[in-house]
Amino acid sequence: MTQAQSYSVEARRKLLEQMLTIRRAEEQVIHFATDHKDLIRGHFHVYIGQEASGVGACAALGPDDYVFTTHRNHGHVIARGGELGPVLAEIIGRTTGYNKGRGGTFHVIAPHLGILQTSGVVGGCVPLAAGAAFSIKQRGTRQASLVFFGDGVLEEGAFYEAVNLASLWKLPVVFVCENNGYGEYTPFEAVTPGGIVPRAAAMELRTSQADGMDVRSVRAAAAEIVARVRSGEGPEFVELRTYRFVGHSRSDPGKYRPEGELDRWRERDPLIVGASLLRDELGVRADDVERVEVEVEAELDRIQAAALASPFPTSVSIPEFND
Ligand SMILES: Cc1ncc(C[n+]2csc(CCOP(=O)(O)OP(=O)(O)O)c2C)c(N)n1
Ligand SMILES: [Mg+2]
């Protein structure tokens, strides 16, 4: 096997491993919420079905780049190289979490990985990513700022303000729209005439689309985009067409979706596509591919036990103000 092929196998194995880690970890989160009701109180949003998008895009980044995310952030943090232990502990609000259990599912941030902010506000991180790109430009470093957001963000004014300025000032920012077809319970087409890409293109930045279910396509597209952005060619916008396999959030059974739609998307499950890239294209043996799954599950068992055993944060004492 040539060096290039062996790199390819290792690199793709890693991508599959990250996608599987996200999937199994979030299945565990759903299990925590349904079978142990007091472990997670309130809302959470999982990334199940969308794994190829985050994993492929983050694989194109370097260690000094910035990433901004959304309410569907667990997958992005793991894709960026976040460790499963502190991610899971944060989701269930424990002190060993990345944010000492005070951020919770909505706010898993990891500044040491360049993940500077998440937001429960739809579109909230788009201007922040443009701001980080402005700082990169001012400092003259060759970093990139990448922001993930959903199709629902095309309905937000903050998006247009941020993309407009980024385009005008040629900021090194990558706008990654994860179009999963729905904003909460509303199909994208019902609220956004004319498609996504033309809206960004109207602000005169380079735009493209990639198959958000295929980690290799996403990674290849992102690598080209990041290289151009880093070298000062200005911001870019990419639409990744994807699908969430579960409802919008904990309380949503997803019944509004047309019959057969989920099954059709499941045929292109990122995990199936990712495994076949290893098995069918690179000739990795089927049992080697299955071993990735066994390893991920063993690791998850170990980690979730540790997360569950770790304490809740203590209450914060608020200082008294004496005028
Ligand atoms: C400014 C704002 N408006 C409305 C909401 C309520 N809300 C939460 S998630 C969501 C849908 C977001 O859809 P999309 O951006 O496509 O992301 P997805 O959930 O599909 O990943 C809405 C409307 C919010 N959090 N913030
Ligand atoms: Mg959406």
CSV table of C-alpha atoms and ligand atoms in Angstrom, one decimal:
chain,number,residue,atom,x,y,z
A,1,MET,CA,0.0,0.0,0.0
A,2,THR,CA,1.4,3.5,-0.9
A,3,GLN,CA,1.8,6.2,1.8
A,4,ALA,CA,-1.0,8.2,0.2
A,5,GLN,CA,-3.4,5.2,0.5
A,6,SER,CA,-2.4,4.4,4.1
A,7,TYR,CA,-3.0,8.1,5.1
A,8,SER,CA,-6.3,7.9,3.4
A,9,VAL,CA,-7.4,4.8,5.3
A,10,GLU,CA,-6.3,6.3,8.7
A,11,ALA,CA,-7.8,9.7,7.9
A,12,ARG,CA,-11.1,8.1,6.8
A,13,ARG,CA,-11.1,5.7,9.8
A,14,LYS,CA,-10.8,8.7,12.0
A,15,LEU,CA,-13.8,10.5,10.3
A,16,LEU,CA,-15.9,7.3,10.7
A,17,GLU,CA,-14.9,7.0,14.3
A,18,GLN,CA,-15.9,10.7,15.1
A,19,MET,CA,-19.3,10.2,13.3
A,20,LEU,CA,-19.9,7.1,15.3
A,21,THR,CA,-18.9,8.7,18.5
A,22,ILE,CA,-21.4,11.5,17.9
A,23,ARG,CA,-24.2,9.1,17.0
A,24,ARG,CA,-23.7,6.7,20.0
A,25,ALA,CA,-23.1,9.6,22.5
A,26,GLU,CA,-26.3,11.3,21.4
A,27,GLU,CA,-28.3,8.0,21.5
A,28,GLN,CA,-27.0,7.8,25.1
A,29,VAL,CA,-28.2,11.4,25.8
A,30,ILE,CA,-31.7,10.4,24.5
A,31,HIS,CA,-31.6,7.3,26.7
A,32,PHE,CA,-30.7,9.5,29.7
A,33,ALA,CA,-33.6,11.7,29.0
A,34,THR,CA,-36.2,9.0,28.4
A,35,ASP,CA,-35.3,6.4,30.9
A,36,HIS,CA,-33.8,8.5,33.6
A,37,LYS,CA,-36.0,11.6,33.4
A,38,ASP,CA,-34.2,13.6,36.0
A,39,LEU,CA,-30.8,13.4,34.4
A,40,ILE,CA,-31.6,15.9,31.8
A,41,ARG,CA,-34.2,18.5,32.5
A,42,GLY,CA,-35.5,20.7,29.7
A,43,HIS,CA,-34.6,20.9,26.0
A,44,PHE,CA,-31.8,19.4,24.0
A,45,HIS,CA,-31.2,19.0,20.3
A,46,VAL,CA,-29.2,16.2,18.8
A,47,TYR,CA,-27.2,16.0,15.6
A,48,ILE,CA,-28.2,12.5,14.6
A,49,GLY,CA,-28.2,12.2,10.8
A,50,GLN,CA,-26.0,15.3,10.3
A,51,GLU,CA,-22.7,13.9,11.5
A,52,ALA,CA,-20.9,14.0,8.1
A,53,SER,CA,-21.4,17.7,7.8
A,54,GLY,CA,-19.6,18.7,11.0
A,55,VAL,CA,-17.0,16.0,10.9
A,56,GLY,CA,-16.1,16.7,7.3
A,57,ALA,CA,-16.0,20.5,7.7
A,58,CYS,CA,-13.9,20.4,10.9
A,59,ALA,CA,-11.5,17.9,9.3
A,60,ALA,CA,-10.5,20.7,6.9
A,61,LEU,CA,-9.5,23.1,9.7
A,62,GLY,CA,-6.2,23.7,11.5
A,63,PRO,CA,-5.7,23.9,15.3
A,64,ASP,CA,-5.7,27.7,15.4
A,65,ASP,CA,-8.9,28.2,13.5
A,66,TYR,CA,-12.1,29.4,15.2
A,67,VAL,CA,-15.5,27.5,15.2
A,68,PHE,CA,-18.9,28.9,16.1
A,69,THR,CA,-21.9,26.6,16.5
A,70,THR,CA,-25.6,26.4,17.4
A,71,HIS,CA,-28.2,24.8,19.6
A,72,ARG,CA,-27.2,21.6,17.8
A,73,ASN,CA,-23.7,21.8,19.1
A,74,HIS,CA,-22.7,18.4,20.7
A,75,GLY,CA,-21.7,17.0,17.3
A,76,HIS,CA,-19.7,20.1,16.3
A,77,VAL,CA,-17.6,20.0,19.5
A,78,ILE,CA,-16.8,16.3,19.1
A,79,ALA,CA,-16.0,16.9,15.4
A,80,ARG,CA,-13.6,19.6,16.4
A,81,GLY,CA,-11.7,17.1,18.5
A,82,GLY,CA,-13.5,17.7,21.8
A,83,GLU,CA,-13.2,14.8,24.2
A,84,LEU,CA,-16.3,12.8,24.8
A,85,GLY,CA,-16.0,12.8,28.6
A,86,PRO,CA,-16.2,16.5,29.1
A,87,VAL,CA,-18.8,16.9,26.4
A,88,LEU,CA,-21.1,14.3,27.9
A,89,ALA,CA,-20.5,15.6,31.5
A,90,GLU,CA,-21.4,19.1,30.3
A,91,ILE,CA,-24.6,17.9,28.7
A,92,ILE,CA,-25.8,16.4,32.0
A,93,GLY,CA,-24.5,19.4,33.9
A,94,ARG,CA,-21.6,18.0,35.9
A,95,THR,CA,-18.4,19.7,37.1
A,96,THR,CA,-16.2,17.6,34.9
A,97,GLY,CA,-17.9,19.1,31.8
A,98,TYR,CA,-16.0,21.6,29.6
A,99,ASN,CA,-17.9,24.4,31.2
A,100,LYS,CA,-17.9,23.0,34.7
A,101,GLY,CA,-21.5,21.9,34.3
A,102,ARG,CA,-22.9,25.5,34.1
A,103,GLY,CA,-23.3,25.7,30.3
A,104,GLY,CA,-25.3,22.5,29.7
A,105,THR,CA,-26.4,21.1,26.4
A,106,PHE,CA,-27.0,24.5,24.8
A,107,HIS,CA,-23.6,26.0,25.7
A,108,VAL,CA,-20.8,23.4,25.3
A,109,ILE,CA,-17.9,25.6,24.4
A,110,ALA,CA,-14.2,24.7,24.3
A,111,PRO,CA,-12.0,27.8,23.8
A,112,HIS,CA,-8.9,25.6,23.8
A,113,LEU,CA,-10.3,24.1,20.5
A,114,GLY,CA,-11.1,27.5,19.1
A,115,ILE,CA,-14.9,26.9,19.8
A,116,LEU,CA,-15.5,30.4,21.2
A,117,GLN,CA,-19.3,30.4,21.5
A,118,THR,CA,-22.5,28.6,20.8
A,119,SER,CA,-25.9,30.3,21.0
A,120,GLY,CA,-29.5,29.3,21.6
A,121,VAL,CA,-30.5,32.3,19.5
A,122,VAL,CA,-31.0,31.3,15.9
A,123,GLY,CA,-28.3,33.0,13.9
A,124,GLY,CA,-26.7,34.4,17.1
A,125,CYS,CA,-23.2,33.2,16.2
A,126,VAL,CA,-23.0,34.4,12.6
A,127,PRO,CA,-22.1,38.0,13.5
A,128,LEU,CA,-19.7,36.6,16.2
A,129,ALA,CA,-17.9,34.5,13.6
A,130,ALA,CA,-17.6,37.6,11.3
A,131,GLY,CA,-16.2,39.5,14.3
A,132,ALA,CA,-13.6,36.9,15.0
A,133,ALA,CA,-12.7,37.0,11.3
A,134,PHE,CA,-12.3,40.8,11.6
A,135,SER,CA,-9.9,40.2,14.5
A,136,ILE,CA,-7.9,37.7,12.4
A,137,LYS,CA,-7.6,40.2,9.6
A,138,GLN,CA,-6.5,43.0,12.0
A,139,ARG,CA,-3.9,40.7,13.5
A,140,GLY,CA,-2.7,39.5,10.1
A,141,THR,CA,-2.7,35.8,11.0
A,142,ARG,CA,-3.6,33.1,8.6
A,143,GLN,CA,-6.5,31.7,10.6
A,144,ALA,CA,-10.0,31.0,9.4
A,145,SER,CA,-13.3,31.5,11.3
A,146,LEU,CA,-16.0,29.0,10.5
A,147,VAL,CA,-19.6,29.1,11.6
A,148,PHE,CA,-22.2,26.4,11.4
A,149,PHE,CA,-25.9,27.4,11.3
A,150,GLY,CA,-29.2,25.9,10.1
A,151,ASP,CA,-31.4,26.8,7.1
A,152,GLY,CA,-33.6,28.7,9.6
A,153,VAL,CA,-30.9,31.4,9.9
A,154,LEU,CA,-31.8,32.6,6.4
A,155,GLU,CA,-34.8,34.1,8.0
A,156,GLU,CA,-32.7,36.2,10.4
A,157,GLY,CA,-31.6,39.8,9.8
A,158,ALA,CA,-28.4,39.2,11.7
A,159,PHE,CA,-27.3,36.8,9.0
A,160,TYR,CA,-27.6,39.4,6.2
A,161,GLU,CA,-25.8,42.0,8.3
A,162,ALA,CA,-22.9,39.7,9.1
A,163,VAL,CA,-22.5,38.3,5.6
A,164,ASN,CA,-22.8,41.7,4.0
A,165,LEU,CA,-20.0,43.2,6.1
A,166,ALA,CA,-17.8,40.0,5.7
A,167,SER,CA,-18.1,40.3,2.0
A,168,LEU,CA,-17.4,44.1,1.9
A,169,TRP,CA,-14.4,43.7,4.1
A,170,LYS,CA,-13.1,40.4,2.7
A,171,LEU,CA,-13.1,38.7,6.1
A,172,PRO,CA,-11.7,35.2,6.4
A,173,VAL,CA,-14.9,33.5,7.4
A,174,VAL,CA,-16.6,30.3,6.2
A,175,PHE,CA,-20.4,30.4,6.4
A,176,VAL,CA,-21.6,26.8,6.6
A,177,CYS,CA,-25.3,26.4,6.2
A,178,GLU,CA,-26.5,22.9,7.4
A,179,ASN,CA,-29.7,22.7,5.5
A,180,ASN,CA,-31.7,19.8,7.1
A,181,GLY,CA,-34.9,20.8,5.4
A,182,TYR,CA,-36.7,22.1,8.5
A,183,GLY,CA,-36.6,25.0,11.0
A,184,GLU,CA,-38.4,23.4,14.0
A,185,TYR,CA,-41.5,21.9,12.5
A,186,THR,CA,-41.7,24.0,9.3
A,187,PRO,CA,-40.3,22.8,6.0
A,188,PHE,CA,-37.7,25.2,4.6
A,189,GLU,CA,-39.5,25.7,1.3
A,190,ALA,CA,-42.6,27.0,3.2
A,191,VAL,CA,-40.7,30.0,4.4
A,192,THR,CA,-37.8,30.6,2.1
A,193,PRO,CA,-38.6,31.1,-1.6
A,194,GLY,CA,-35.8,30.9,-4.1
A,195,GLY,CA,-33.4,28.6,-2.3
A,196,ILE,CA,-30.5,29.3,0.0
A,197,VAL,CA,-27.5,29.8,-2.2
A,198,PRO,CA,-28.9,32.7,-4.3
A,199,ARG,CA,-29.5,34.7,-1.1
A,200,ALA,CA,-25.8,34.5,-0.1
A,201,ALA,CA,-24.6,35.0,-3.7
A,202,ALA,CA,-26.5,38.3,-3.8
A,203,MET,CA,-24.0,39.6,-1.4
A,204,GLU,CA,-21.2,38.8,-3.8
A,205,LEU,CA,-19.3,36.1,-2.0
A,206,ARG,CA,-18.3,32.8,-3.5
A,207,THR,CA,-20.9,30.1,-2.9
A,208,SER,CA,-21.1,26.4,-3.3
A,209,GLN,CA,-23.0,23.3,-2.3
A,210,ALA,CA,-21.9,19.8,-1.1
A,211,ASP,CA,-23.5,16.6,-0.1
A,212,GLY,CA,-23.9,16.8,3.6
A,213,MET,CA,-24.4,13.1,4.0
A,214,ASP,CA,-21.0,12.2,2.5
A,215,VAL,CA,-18.1,13.0,4.8
A,216,ARG,CA,-15.6,12.8,2.0
A,217,SER,CA,-17.5,15.3,-0.2
A,218,VAL,CA,-17.8,17.7,2.7
A,219,ARG,CA,-14.2,17.4,3.7
A,220,ALA,CA,-13.0,18.0,0.1
A,221,ALA,CA,-15.2,21.0,-0.4
A,222,ALA,CA,-14.3,22.5,3.0
A,223,ALA,CA,-10.6,22.0,2.4
A,224,GLU,CA,-10.7,24.0,-0.8
A,225,ILE,CA,-12.8,26.7,0.7
A,226,VAL,CA,-10.7,27.1,3.9
A,227,ALA,CA,-7.5,27.3,1.8
A,228,ARG,CA,-8.9,30.2,-0.3
A,229,VAL,CA,-10.3,32.0,2.7
A,230,ARG,CA,-7.0,31.7,4.6
A,231,SER,CA,-5.1,33.1,1.7
A,232,GLY,CA,-7.2,36.3,1.7
A,233,GLU,CA,-9.7,35.6,-1.1
A,234,GLY,CA,-12.6,36.7,1.1
A,235,PRO,CA,-15.5,34.9,2.8
A,236,GLU,CA,-17.3,31.9,1.3
A,237,PHE,CA,-20.7,30.3,1.9
A,238,VAL,CA,-21.4,26.6,1.5
A,239,GLU,CA,-24.8,24.9,1.7
A,240,LEU,CA,-24.6,21.3,3.0
A,241,ARG,CA,-27.8,19.4,2.3
A,242,THR,CA,-28.5,17.1,5.2
A,243,TYR,CA,-31.3,15.7,7.3
A,244,ARG,CA,-32.0,15.1,11.0
A,245,PHE,CA,-33.1,11.6,11.7
A,246,VAL,CA,-35.0,12.6,14.9
A,247,GLY,CA,-37.4,15.4,15.8
A,248,HIS,CA,-36.3,19.0,16.3
A,249,SER,CA,-35.8,18.6,20.0
A,250,ARG,CA,-36.6,16.3,22.9
A,251,SER,CA,-40.3,17.0,22.7
A,252,ASP,CA,-40.8,16.6,19.0
A,253,PRO,CA,-41.7,13.2,17.5
A,254,GLY,CA,-41.3,14.6,14.0
A,255,LYS,CA,-44.8,13.5,12.9
A,256,TYR,CA,-45.1,16.4,10.3
A,257,ARG,CA,-42.7,14.8,7.9
A,258,PRO,CA,-44.1,13.3,4.8
A,259,GLU,CA,-44.4,9.5,4.7
A,260,GLY,CA,-41.2,7.8,3.4
A,261,GLU,CA,-39.0,10.9,3.7
A,262,LEU,CA,-37.0,9.7,6.7
A,263,ASP,CA,-36.5,6.3,5.2
A,264,ARG,CA,-35.2,7.7,1.9
A,265,TRP,CA,-32.6,9.8,3.8
A,266,ARG,CA,-31.7,6.9,6.0
A,267,GLU,CA,-30.5,5.0,3.0
A,268,ARG,CA,-27.8,7.6,2.8
A,269,ASP,CA,-27.0,7.6,6.5
A,270,PRO,CA,-23.6,9.2,7.0
A,271,LEU,CA,-22.4,6.2,8.9
A,272,ILE,CA,-23.4,3.8,6.0
A,273,VAL,CA,-21.7,6.1,3.5
A,274,GLY,CA,-18.6,6.6,5.7
A,275,ALA,CA,-18.2,2.8,6.2
A,276,SER,CA,-18.6,2.1,2.6
A,277,LEU,CA,-15.8,4.6,1.7
A,278,LEU,CA,-13.5,2.5,3.8
A,279,ARG,CA,-14.8,-1.0,2.8
A,280,ASP,CA,-15.7,-0.7,-0.8
A,281,GLU,CA,-13.4,2.0,-2.0
A,282,LEU,CA,-10.2,1.4,0.0
A,283,GLY,CA,-10.6,-2.3,0.5
A,284,VAL,CA,-10.6,-2.3,4.3
A,285,ARG,CA,-12.0,-5.6,5.6
A,286,ALA,CA,-15.5,-5.5,6.8
A,287,ASP,CA,-14.5,-6.8,10.3
A,288,ASP,CA,-11.9,-4.0,10.6
A,289,VAL,CA,-14.7,-1.5,9.9
A,290,GLU,CA,-16.9,-3.1,12.5
A,291,ARG,CA,-14.1,-2.9,15.0
A,292,VAL,CA,-14.4,0.9,14.9
A,293,GLU,CA,-17.9,0.5,16.2
A,294,VAL,CA,-16.9,-1.9,19.0
A,295,GLU,CA,-14.1,0.5,20.1
A,296,VAL,CA,-16.4,3.5,20.1
A,297,GLU,CA,-19.0,1.7,22.2
A,298,ALA,CA,-16.5,0.4,24.7
A,299,GLU,CA,-15.1,3.9,25.2
A,300,LEU,CA,-18.6,5.3,25.6
A,301,ASP,CA,-19.4,2.8,28.3
A,302,ARG,CA,-16.4,3.8,30.3
A,303,ILE,CA,-16.9,7.6,29.8
A,304,GLN,CA,-20.6,7.7,30.6
A,305,ALA,CA,-20.0,5.9,33.9
A,306,ALA,CA,-17.4,8.5,34.8
A,307,ALA,CA,-19.7,11.4,33.8
A,308,LEU,CA,-22.6,10.0,35.8
A,309,ALA,CA,-20.3,9.6,38.9
A,310,SER,CA,-19.1,13.2,38.7
A,311,PRO,CA,-20.8,15.9,40.9
A,312,PHE,CA,-23.2,18.7,40.1
A,313,PRO,CA,-21.8,22.2,40.5
A,314,THR,CA,-22.4,23.9,43.8
A,315,SER,CA,-24.6,27.0,43.9
A,316,VAL,CA,-22.9,30.3,43.1
A,317,SER,CA,-22.8,32.9,45.9
A,318,ILE,CA,-23.8,36.3,44.6
A,319,PRO,CA,-21.7,39.1,46.1
A,320,GLU,CA,-23.6,41.7,48.0
A,321,PHE,CA,-23.4,45.2,46.7
A,322,ASN,CA,-22.9,48.0,49.2
A,323,ASP,CA,-23.3,51.5,47.8
B,1,LIG,C1,-34.0,34.3,17.2
B,1,LIG,C2,-34.7,33.1,17.5
B,1,LIG,N1,-35.9,32.8,16.9
B,1,LIG,C3,-36.6,31.7,17.2
B,1,LIG,C4,-36.0,30.7,18.0
B,1,LIG,C5,-36.7,29.4,18.3
B,1,LIG,N2,-36.0,28.3,17.5
B,1,LIG,C6,-35.2,27.5,18.1
B,1,LIG,S1,-34.5,26.4,17.0
B,1,LIG,C7,-35.4,27.0,15.8
B,1,LIG,C8,-35.3,26.5,14.4
B,1,LIG,C9,-33.9,26.6,13.8
B,1,LIG,O1,-33.9,26.0,12.6
B,1,LIG,P1,-32.5,25.8,11.8
B,1,LIG,O2,-31.8,27.1,11.9
B,1,LIG,O3,-32.8,25.3,10.5
B,1,LIG,O4,-31.7,24.8,12.7
B,1,LIG,P2,-32.0,23.3,13.0
B,1,LIG,O5,-32.7,23.2,14.3
B,1,LIG,O6,-32.8,22.7,11.8
B,1,LIG,O7,-30.7,22.6,13.1
B,1,LIG,C10,-36.2,28.1,16.2
B,1,LIG,C11,-37.1,28.9,15.3
B,1,LIG,C12,-34.7,31.0,18.6
B,1,LIG,N3,-34.1,30.1,19.4
B,1,LIG,N4,-34.1,32.2,18.3
B,2,MG,MG,-32.9,23.4,9.8
